[in-house]
mmCIF file of C-alpha atoms and ligand atoms in Angstrom:
data_model
loop_
_atom_site.group_PDB
_atom_site.id
_atom_site.type_symbol
_atom_site.label_atom_id
_atom_site.label_comp_id
_atom_site.label_asym_id
_atom_site.label_seq_id
_atom_site.Cartn_x
_atom_site.Cartn_y
_atom_site.Cartn_z
ATOM 1 C CA ILE X 1 -23.435 28.478 4.580
ATOM 2 C CA ILE X 2 -21.140 31.506 5.001
ATOM 3 C CA PRO X 3 -18.332 31.636 2.412
ATOM 4 C CA LEU X 4 -14.867 31.528 3.975
ATOM 5 C CA HIS X 5 -13.934 35.080 3.094
ATOM 6 C CA MET X 6 -17.197 36.330 4.623
ATOM 7 C CA ALA X 7 -16.421 34.426 7.800
ATOM 8 C CA PHE X 8 -12.963 35.990 7.776
ATOM 9 C CA LEU X 9 -14.459 39.470 7.518
ATOM 10 C CA LEU X 10 -17.059 38.749 10.198
ATOM 11 C CA VAL X 11 -14.470 37.449 12.663
ATOM 12 C CA SER X 12 -12.214 40.433 11.929
ATOM 13 C CA ALA X 13 -15.101 42.828 12.499
ATOM 14 C CA TYR X 14 -15.929 41.066 15.755
ATOM 15 C CA LEU X 15 -12.325 41.329 16.955
ATOM 16 C CA LEU X 16 -12.143 45.030 16.099
ATOM 17 C CA LEU X 17 -15.430 45.611 17.886
ATOM 18 C CA THR X 18 -14.454 43.812 21.061
ATOM 19 C CA HIS X 19 -11.208 45.774 21.144
ATOM 20 C CA ALA X 20 -12.938 49.067 20.503
ATOM 21 C CA GLN X 21 -15.103 48.322 23.545
ATOM 22 C CA GLY X 22 -12.108 47.456 25.681
ATOM 23 C CA ALA X 23 -11.568 43.768 25.347
ATOM 24 C CA PRO X 24 -11.182 41.660 28.468
ATOM 25 C CA ALA X 25 -7.662 40.755 29.476
ATOM 26 C CA GLU X 26 -8.000 37.166 28.359
ATOM 27 C CA HIS X 27 -8.249 38.400 24.782
ATOM 28 C CA GLY X 28 -4.708 39.788 25.066
ATOM 29 C CA ALA X 29 -2.305 39.043 22.256
ATOM 30 C CA LEU X 30 0.234 37.395 24.510
ATOM 31 C CA LEU X 31 -2.268 34.969 25.904
ATOM 32 C CA GLU X 32 -3.553 34.221 22.429
ATOM 33 C CA THR X 33 -0.030 33.533 21.224
ATOM 34 C CA LEU X 34 0.525 31.217 24.136
ATOM 35 C CA LYS X 35 -2.801 29.494 23.602
ATOM 36 C CA SER X 36 -2.081 29.065 19.916
ATOM 37 C CA GLN X 37 1.326 27.636 20.723
ATOM 38 C CA VAL X 38 -0.097 25.242 23.246
ATOM 39 C CA GLY X 39 -3.079 24.327 21.056
ATOM 40 C CA LEU X 40 -4.595 21.845 23.419
ATOM 41 C CA PHE X 41 -3.482 19.497 26.098
ATOM 42 C CA SER X 42 -4.372 15.880 26.345
ATOM 43 C CA ASN X 43 -4.809 14.163 29.685
ATOM 44 C CA LYS X 44 -1.653 12.222 28.968
ATOM 45 C CA SER X 45 0.492 15.300 28.312
ATOM 46 C CA GLU X 46 -0.865 17.073 31.375
ATOM 47 C CA HIS X 47 -0.054 14.023 33.445
ATOM 48 C CA TYR X 48 3.467 13.614 32.119
ATOM 49 C CA SER X 49 4.234 17.347 32.212
ATOM 50 C CA ALA X 50 3.423 17.414 35.897
ATOM 51 C CA GLN X 51 6.105 18.692 38.238
ATOM 52 C CA VAL X 52 5.847 15.586 40.424
ATOM 53 C CA ARG X 53 7.662 12.677 38.835
ATOM 54 C CA PRO X 54 5.482 9.572 38.523
ATOM 55 C CA PRO X 55 7.463 6.532 39.795
ATOM 56 C CA GLY X 56 9.518 4.848 37.080
ATOM 57 C CA THR X 57 9.574 7.872 34.770
ATOM 58 C CA SER X 58 12.232 10.401 33.814
ATOM 59 C CA ARG X 59 12.586 13.353 31.461
ATOM 60 C CA GLN X 60 14.255 12.423 28.169
ATOM 61 C CA ILE X 61 15.785 14.470 25.393
ATOM 62 C CA PRO X 62 13.462 14.043 22.383
ATOM 63 C CA GLN X 63 14.158 11.059 20.170
ATOM 64 C CA THR X 64 12.040 12.744 17.506
ATOM 65 C CA ILE X 65 11.442 16.404 16.679
ATOM 66 C CA ILE X 66 8.747 17.956 14.511
ATOM 67 C CA ILE X 67 10.886 20.607 12.824
ATOM 68 C CA GLY X 68 8.120 22.447 10.959
ATOM 69 C CA VAL X 69 6.961 23.981 8.832
ATOM 70 C CA ARG X 70 5.154 26.864 10.503
ATOM 71 C CA LYS X 71 1.422 26.615 9.603
ATOM 72 C CA GLY X 72 1.983 23.203 8.069
ATOM 73 C CA GLY X 73 -0.240 21.476 10.630
ATOM 74 C CA THR X 74 2.457 20.937 13.264
ATOM 75 C CA ARG X 75 0.082 21.197 16.218
ATOM 76 C CA ALA X 76 -2.402 18.761 14.691
ATOM 77 C CA LEU X 77 0.397 16.295 14.005
ATOM 78 C CA LEU X 78 1.759 16.542 17.549
ATOM 79 C CA GLU X 79 -1.629 16.206 19.209
ATOM 80 C CA MET X 80 -2.615 13.302 16.986
ATOM 81 C CA LEU X 81 0.643 11.474 17.701
ATOM 82 C CA ASP X 82 0.040 12.049 21.401
ATOM 83 C CA ILE X 83 -2.823 9.549 21.132
ATOM 84 C CA HIS X 84 -0.187 6.821 20.850
ATOM 85 C CA PRO X 85 0.597 5.153 24.215
ATOM 86 C CA ASN X 86 4.309 4.983 23.364
ATOM 87 C CA ILE X 87 4.575 8.722 22.675
ATOM 88 C CA VAL X 88 4.765 11.662 25.060
ATOM 89 C CA VAL X 89 4.896 15.223 23.796
ATOM 90 C CA ALA X 90 6.262 18.519 25.072
ATOM 91 C CA ALA X 91 3.377 20.869 25.782
ATOM 92 C CA THR X 92 4.907 24.062 24.410
ATOM 93 C CA GLU X 93 7.182 25.091 21.580
ATOM 94 C CA VAL X 94 10.657 25.019 23.075
ATOM 95 C CA HIS X 95 12.693 27.048 20.528
ATOM 96 C CA PHE X 96 15.919 25.524 21.815
ATOM 97 C CA PHE X 97 17.804 25.112 18.542
ATOM 98 C CA ASP X 98 16.625 28.281 16.792
ATOM 99 C CA TRP X 99 16.827 30.895 19.546
ATOM 100 C CA ASP X 100 20.369 31.654 20.732
ATOM 101 C CA GLU X 101 19.162 32.856 24.123
ATOM 102 C CA ASN X 102 17.676 29.395 24.753
ATOM 103 C CA TYR X 103 20.483 27.406 23.149
ATOM 104 C CA VAL X 104 23.058 28.902 25.524
ATOM 105 C CA LYS X 105 21.042 27.532 28.455
ATOM 106 C CA GLY X 106 22.306 24.090 27.521
ATOM 107 C CA ILE X 107 20.974 20.587 27.049
ATOM 108 C CA ASP X 108 19.900 20.130 30.696
ATOM 109 C CA TRP X 109 17.615 23.127 30.373
ATOM 110 C CA TYR X 110 16.195 21.579 27.203
ATOM 111 C CA ARG X 111 15.631 18.235 28.934
ATOM 112 C CA SER X 112 13.961 19.947 31.892
ATOM 113 C CA LEU X 113 11.181 21.134 29.555
ATOM 114 C CA MET X 114 10.337 17.615 28.424
ATOM 115 C CA PRO X 115 7.509 15.614 29.978
ATOM 116 C CA PHE X 116 8.160 12.587 32.189
ATOM 117 C CA SER X 117 8.182 9.349 30.235
ATOM 118 C CA TYR X 118 8.496 5.600 30.785
ATOM 119 C CA GLY X 119 11.288 3.579 29.187
ATOM 120 C CA ASN X 120 9.023 2.334 26.385
ATOM 121 C CA GLN X 121 7.945 5.832 25.367
ATOM 122 C CA ILE X 122 9.533 8.281 22.991
ATOM 123 C CA THR X 123 9.506 12.009 23.608
ATOM 124 C CA ILE X 124 8.536 14.405 20.821
ATOM 125 C CA GLU X 125 8.800 18.167 20.784
ATOM 126 C CA LYS X 126 7.704 20.472 17.985
ATOM 127 C CA THR X 127 9.074 23.875 17.128
ATOM 128 C CA PRO X 128 8.001 24.896 13.611
ATOM 129 C CA GLY X 129 10.691 27.585 13.459
ATOM 130 C CA TYR X 130 13.447 24.956 13.268
ATOM 131 C CA PHE X 131 12.793 24.176 9.596
ATOM 132 C CA THR X 132 13.698 27.680 8.426
ATOM 133 C CA SER X 133 16.433 28.304 11.001
ATOM 134 C CA PRO X 134 20.000 28.300 9.605
ATOM 135 C CA GLN X 135 21.417 27.049 12.938
ATOM 136 C CA ALA X 136 18.909 24.329 13.834
ATOM 137 C CA PRO X 137 20.109 21.515 11.515
ATOM 138 C CA GLY X 138 23.725 21.641 12.740
ATOM 139 C CA ARG X 139 22.755 22.020 16.379
ATOM 140 C CA ILE X 140 20.299 19.119 16.273
ATOM 141 C CA HIS X 141 22.931 17.000 14.531
ATOM 142 C CA ASP X 142 25.444 17.875 17.271
ATOM 143 C CA MET X 143 22.955 16.632 19.865
ATOM 144 C CA ASN X 144 21.994 13.401 18.090
ATOM 145 C CA SER X 145 23.245 12.601 14.609
ATOM 146 C CA SER X 146 20.885 9.613 14.260
ATOM 147 C CA ILE X 147 17.713 11.434 15.383
ATOM 148 C CA LYS X 148 14.466 10.919 13.436
ATOM 149 C CA LEU X 149 12.892 14.116 12.204
ATOM 150 C CA LEU X 150 9.312 14.823 11.198
ATOM 151 C CA LEU X 151 8.498 17.572 8.741
ATOM 152 C CA ILE X 152 4.912 18.451 7.864
ATOM 153 C CA LEU X 153 4.397 20.480 4.703
ATOM 154 C CA ARG X 154 1.399 21.796 2.834
ATOM 155 C CA ASP X 155 0.868 23.589 -0.451
ATOM 156 C CA PRO X 156 3.306 26.536 -0.245
ATOM 157 C CA THR X 157 0.737 29.111 -1.405
ATOM 158 C CA GLU X 158 -1.814 27.897 1.142
ATOM 159 C CA ARG X 159 0.918 28.071 3.745
ATOM 160 C CA VAL X 160 1.651 31.722 2.863
ATOM 161 C CA ILE X 161 -2.036 32.605 3.226
ATOM 162 C CA SER X 162 -2.251 30.724 6.516
ATOM 163 C CA ASP X 163 0.874 32.528 7.767
ATOM 164 C CA TYR X 164 -0.602 35.890 6.743
ATOM 165 C CA THR X 165 -3.891 34.998 8.491
ATOM 166 C CA GLN X 166 -2.119 34.172 11.756
ATOM 167 C CA VAL X 167 -0.154 37.435 11.715
ATOM 168 C CA TYR X 168 -3.315 39.327 10.734
ATOM 169 C CA TYR X 169 -5.208 38.067 13.796
ATOM 170 C CA ASN X 170 -2.267 38.674 16.119
ATOM 171 C CA ARG X 171 -2.008 42.260 14.869
ATOM 172 C CA VAL X 172 -5.741 42.890 15.212
ATOM 173 C CA GLU X 173 -5.604 41.575 18.760
ATOM 174 C CA SER X 174 -2.706 43.832 19.681
ATOM 175 C CA HIS X 175 -4.322 46.886 18.018
ATOM 176 C CA LYS X 176 -1.726 47.103 15.273
ATOM 177 C CA PRO X 177 -2.644 48.199 11.748
ATOM 178 C CA VAL X 178 -3.289 45.427 9.251
ATOM 179 C CA GLN X 179 -2.790 45.282 5.496
ATOM 180 C CA LEU X 180 -4.637 43.402 2.798
ATOM 181 C CA PHE X 181 -2.900 40.210 1.697
ATOM 182 C CA GLU X 182 -2.558 41.530 -1.851
ATOM 183 C CA ASP X 183 -0.923 44.761 -0.623
ATOM 184 C CA ILE X 184 1.807 42.819 1.162
ATOM 185 C CA VAL X 185 2.385 40.197 -1.507
ATOM 186 C CA ILE X 186 2.513 42.564 -4.477
ATOM 187 C CA LYS X 187 4.941 45.488 -4.422
ATOM 188 C CA ASN X 188 5.318 47.803 -7.450
ATOM 189 C CA GLY X 189 3.307 45.375 -9.541
ATOM 190 C CA ALA X 190 5.608 42.407 -8.868
ATOM 191 C CA LEU X 191 5.589 39.567 -6.365
ATOM 192 C CA ASN X 192 7.240 40.659 -3.125
ATOM 193 C CA THR X 193 9.558 37.669 -2.800
ATOM 194 C CA LYS X 194 11.181 39.259 0.258
ATOM 195 C CA TYR X 195 7.950 38.766 2.219
ATOM 196 C CA LYS X 196 8.900 36.429 5.057
ATOM 197 C CA ALA X 197 5.863 34.233 4.576
ATOM 198 C CA ILE X 198 6.920 33.613 0.965
ATOM 199 C CA GLN X 199 10.511 32.897 2.034
ATOM 200 C CA ARG X 200 9.297 30.318 4.539
ATOM 201 C CA SER X 201 7.471 28.469 1.754
ATOM 202 C CA LEU X 202 10.677 27.922 -0.271
ATOM 203 C CA TYR X 203 10.900 24.330 0.898
ATOM 204 C CA ASP X 204 13.807 23.445 -1.405
ATOM 205 C CA VAL X 205 15.966 26.243 0.012
ATOM 206 C CA HIS X 206 15.435 25.127 3.612
ATOM 207 C CA MET X 207 15.557 21.405 2.899
ATOM 208 C CA GLU X 208 18.974 21.762 1.300
ATOM 209 C CA LYS X 209 20.365 22.875 4.671
ATOM 210 C CA TRP X 210 18.868 19.865 6.473
ATOM 211 C CA LEU X 211 20.224 17.446 3.907
ATOM 212 C CA LYS X 212 23.743 18.742 4.580
ATOM 213 C CA HIS X 213 23.448 17.212 8.064
ATOM 214 C CA PHE X 214 20.914 14.387 7.787
ATOM 215 C CA SER X 215 20.191 11.625 5.311
ATOM 216 C CA LEU X 216 16.832 11.574 3.611
ATOM 217 C CA ASP X 217 15.761 8.430 5.449
ATOM 218 C CA GLN X 218 16.057 10.315 8.768
ATOM 219 C CA ILE X 219 13.467 12.880 7.691
ATOM 220 C CA HIS X 220 9.888 11.736 7.274
ATOM 221 C CA ILE X 221 7.672 14.184 5.425
ATOM 222 C CA VAL X 222 4.029 14.304 6.426
ATOM 223 C CA ASP X 223 1.607 15.622 3.829
ATOM 224 C CA GLY X 224 -0.218 18.395 5.688
ATOM 225 C CA ASN X 225 -2.987 18.585 3.067
ATOM 226 C CA THR X 226 -3.701 14.877 3.512
ATOM 227 C CA LEU X 227 -3.535 15.121 7.302
ATOM 228 C CA ILE X 228 -6.413 17.611 7.138
ATOM 229 C CA LYS X 229 -8.588 15.447 4.838
ATOM 230 C CA ASP X 230 -7.808 11.984 6.189
ATOM 231 C CA PRO X 231 -5.460 11.937 9.196
ATOM 232 C CA LEU X 232 -5.167 8.202 9.914
ATOM 233 C CA PRO X 233 -3.057 7.022 6.934
ATOM 234 C CA GLU X 234 -0.546 9.840 7.484
ATOM 235 C CA LEU X 235 -0.272 8.925 11.167
ATOM 236 C CA GLN X 236 0.172 5.244 10.369
ATOM 237 C CA LYS X 237 3.118 6.163 8.149
ATOM 238 C CA VAL X 238 4.637 8.032 11.086
ATOM 239 C CA GLU X 239 4.104 5.022 13.363
ATOM 240 C CA ARG X 240 6.031 2.898 10.859
ATOM 241 C CA PHE X 241 8.791 5.510 10.503
ATOM 242 C CA LEU X 242 9.206 5.570 14.286
ATOM 243 C CA ASN X 243 9.076 1.734 14.492
ATOM 244 C CA LEU X 244 6.114 1.915 16.818
ATOM 245 C CA PRO X 245 3.282 -0.617 16.945
ATOM 246 C CA SER X 246 0.151 0.538 15.161
ATOM 247 C CA ARG X 247 -2.038 1.970 17.929
ATOM 248 C CA ILE X 248 -3.763 5.007 16.424
ATOM 249 C CA MET X 249 -7.191 3.960 15.111
ATOM 250 C CA SER X 250 -9.909 5.479 12.973
ATOM 251 C CA SER X 251 -12.055 5.588 16.138
ATOM 252 C CA ASN X 252 -9.609 8.199 17.480
ATOM 253 C CA PHE X 253 -10.995 10.749 15.017
ATOM 254 C CA TYR X 254 -14.348 12.274 14.259
ATOM 255 C CA PHE X 255 -15.216 15.032 11.837
ATOM 256 C CA ASN X 256 -16.589 18.138 13.519
ATOM 257 C CA GLN X 257 -18.933 19.895 11.083
ATOM 258 C CA THR X 258 -18.828 23.192 12.960
ATOM 259 C CA LYS X 259 -15.038 23.361 12.988
ATOM 260 C CA GLY X 260 -14.742 21.833 9.531
ATOM 261 C CA PHE X 261 -11.818 19.674 10.703
ATOM 262 C CA TYR X 262 -11.158 16.323 12.290
ATOM 263 C CA CYS X 263 -11.057 16.342 16.074
ATOM 264 C CA ILE X 264 -9.542 13.817 18.464
ATOM 265 C CA ARG X 265 -11.176 11.153 20.585
ATOM 266 C CA SER X 266 -8.906 9.477 23.134
ATOM 267 C CA ASP X 267 -8.638 8.837 26.881
ATOM 268 C CA GLY X 268 -12.460 8.972 26.925
ATOM 269 C CA ARG X 269 -12.432 12.621 25.813
ATOM 270 C CA GLU X 270 -13.324 14.405 22.602
ATOM 271 C CA ARG X 271 -11.383 17.512 21.712
ATOM 272 C CA CYS X 272 -10.735 19.790 18.776
ATOM 273 C CA LEU X 273 -7.659 21.907 18.246
ATOM 274 C CA HIS X 274 -7.638 25.466 19.568
ATOM 275 C CA GLU X 275 -9.745 27.979 17.624
ATOM 276 C CA SER X 276 -6.573 29.540 16.180
ATOM 277 C CA LYS X 277 -6.068 26.332 14.202
ATOM 278 C CA GLY X 278 -8.242 26.020 11.132
ATOM 279 C CA ARG X 279 -9.244 29.666 10.818
ATOM 280 C CA PRO X 280 -10.998 30.925 7.699
ATOM 281 C CA HIS X 281 -8.625 32.456 5.146
ATOM 282 C CA PRO X 282 -9.271 35.643 3.185
ATOM 283 C CA LEU X 283 -10.403 35.268 -0.399
ATOM 284 C CA VAL X 284 -7.317 36.066 -2.473
ATOM 285 C CA ASN X 285 -7.369 37.731 -5.889
ATOM 286 C CA ASN X 286 -6.973 35.093 -8.630
ATOM 287 C CA THR X 287 -4.159 36.894 -10.464
ATOM 288 C CA VAL X 288 -2.163 37.091 -7.233
ATOM 289 C CA LEU X 289 -2.822 33.408 -6.582
ATOM 290 C CA GLU X 290 -1.548 32.520 -10.059
ATOM 291 C CA GLN X 291 1.579 34.612 -9.469
ATOM 292 C CA LEU X 292 2.252 32.714 -6.269
ATOM 293 C CA TYR X 293 1.603 29.319 -7.875
ATOM 294 C CA SER X 294 3.954 30.077 -10.716
ATOM 295 C CA TYR X 295 6.663 31.444 -8.397
ATOM 296 C CA PHE X 296 6.618 28.293 -6.277
ATOM 297 C CA ARG X 297 6.363 25.842 -9.196
ATOM 298 C CA GLU X 298 10.100 25.682 -9.890
ATOM 299 C CA HIS X 299 10.976 25.533 -6.204
ATOM 300 C CA ASN X 300 8.474 22.724 -5.691
ATOM 301 C CA ALA X 301 9.901 20.752 -8.613
ATOM 302 C CA LYS X 302 13.380 21.105 -7.123
ATOM 303 C CA PHE X 303 12.049 20.017 -3.750
ATOM 304 C CA TYR X 304 10.356 16.914 -5.245
ATOM 305 C CA ARG X 305 13.660 15.893 -6.834
ATOM 306 C CA MET X 306 15.482 16.455 -3.560
ATOM 307 C CA VAL X 307 13.187 14.202 -1.557
ATOM 308 C CA ASN X 308 12.313 11.726 -4.363
ATOM 309 C CA HIS X 309 8.644 12.362 -3.826
ATOM 310 C CA SER X 310 5.964 14.496 -5.470
ATOM 311 C CA PHE X 311 3.146 16.329 -3.759
ATOM 312 C CA ASP X 312 -0.177 17.480 -5.032
ATOM 313 C CA TRP X 313 0.687 21.191 -4.821
ATOM 314 C CA HIS X 314 -0.284 23.872 -7.346
HETATM 315 P P1 A3P M 401 -5.144 27.249 9.130
HETATM 316 O O1 A3P M 401 -5.511 27.768 10.467
HETATM 317 O O2 A3P M 401 -4.548 28.263 8.254
HETATM 318 O O3 A3P M 401 -6.261 26.507 8.454
HETATM 319 P P2 A3P M 401 0.319 24.853 12.702
HETATM 320 O O4 A3P M 401 -0.197 24.052 13.870
HETATM 321 O O5 A3P M 401 1.603 24.337 12.165
HETATM 322 O O6 A3P M 401 0.312 26.316 13.007
HETATM 323 O O7 A3P M 401 -0.703 24.636 11.504
HETATM 324 C C1 A3P M 401 -2.003 25.150 11.560
HETATM 325 C C2 A3P M 401 -2.799 24.477 10.474
HETATM 326 O O8 A3P M 401 -3.076 23.132 10.826
HETATM 327 C C3 A3P M 401 -4.147 25.082 10.250
HETATM 328 O O9 A3P M 401 -3.982 26.148 9.343
HETATM 329 C C4 A3P M 401 -4.976 23.918 9.695
HETATM 330 O O10 A3P M 401 -5.239 24.022 8.326
HETATM 331 C C5 A3P M 401 -4.082 22.710 9.941
HETATM 332 N N1 A3P M 401 -4.765 21.554 10.518
HETATM 333 C C6 A3P M 401 -4.508 20.275 10.166
HETATM 334 N N2 A3P M 401 -5.307 19.441 10.805
HETATM 335 C C7 A3P M 401 -6.103 20.188 11.594
HETATM 336 C C8 A3P M 401 -7.139 19.867 12.507
HETATM 337 N N3 A3P M 401 -7.517 18.612 12.710
HETATM 338 N N4 A3P M 401 -7.750 20.885 13.163
HETATM 339 C C9 A3P M 401 -7.371 22.163 12.944
HETATM 340 N N5 A3P M 401 -6.384 22.540 12.097
HETATM 341 C C10 A3P M 401 -5.751 21.556 11.420
#
């Protein structure tokens, strides 16, 4: 068994090597970003995203949006919900409510990016950037004040490390210099609280903005740590929140030892998430970890009070 940090180093070394030798075009950063955004497609999504409209279907504005958080497990949640026959999902991250250049294109542009659906199906899109966007809550409320929102969160420190890991790989792939996690997170001996990845993990700060526009019962929080360990119960809670019949079964999941994560079995196919999901993390210095845990502790406590629910975070 290779420890995670060793795997991280090995993969990094491999990436540097392939680039030094002139990596093939398909290893390009842009493509990787796209692939990581898309994650995987199911037969159902491919079918409904098709340009040709199947009879009896139309494109609908989402009745539910996965608003984040980045690296919380948003792709896994979307793909797992896509198993449900009454759910169709947008294939890519739309960034309608958080990017001004998309928002000005208007609601018809937004709808045009949604898959075709039947009357008994709900459309879901996920854009993890919405959770931390100052504009997204108000804009989503303007579109549909009674919308149901899904938010998937994981331990804030783990999320920071996952965020760092994603940026690390993207930088390696586009030949940009990389820094050690500790060198970014600690500046002049103190925690660098301006680091964007740390800011994104301040769940209380972001949640406060959403609760100015939506009531708590409109926002269902999925425990991203639990979704990794045991996906079905978390998905059943979402089915109930969306008032959908229970259709996702334990037989829809199998644990893939090589990937170290649950993969999906549906439509007669078995598939794991893209390789950019579930990557090994670097081994982080214990003192730095403790500094992060203690920084987030107060924010977490405030968040628990805000949502009347505690999580098993450090
Ligand atoms: P890591 O790659 O850091 O482990 P997002 O899709 O929001 O970017 O979240 C990515 C995270 O989803 C991964 O972070 C991984 O931990 C988590 N995840 C949850 N369930 C997963 C699954 N079944 N397969 C792969 N990754 C999963």
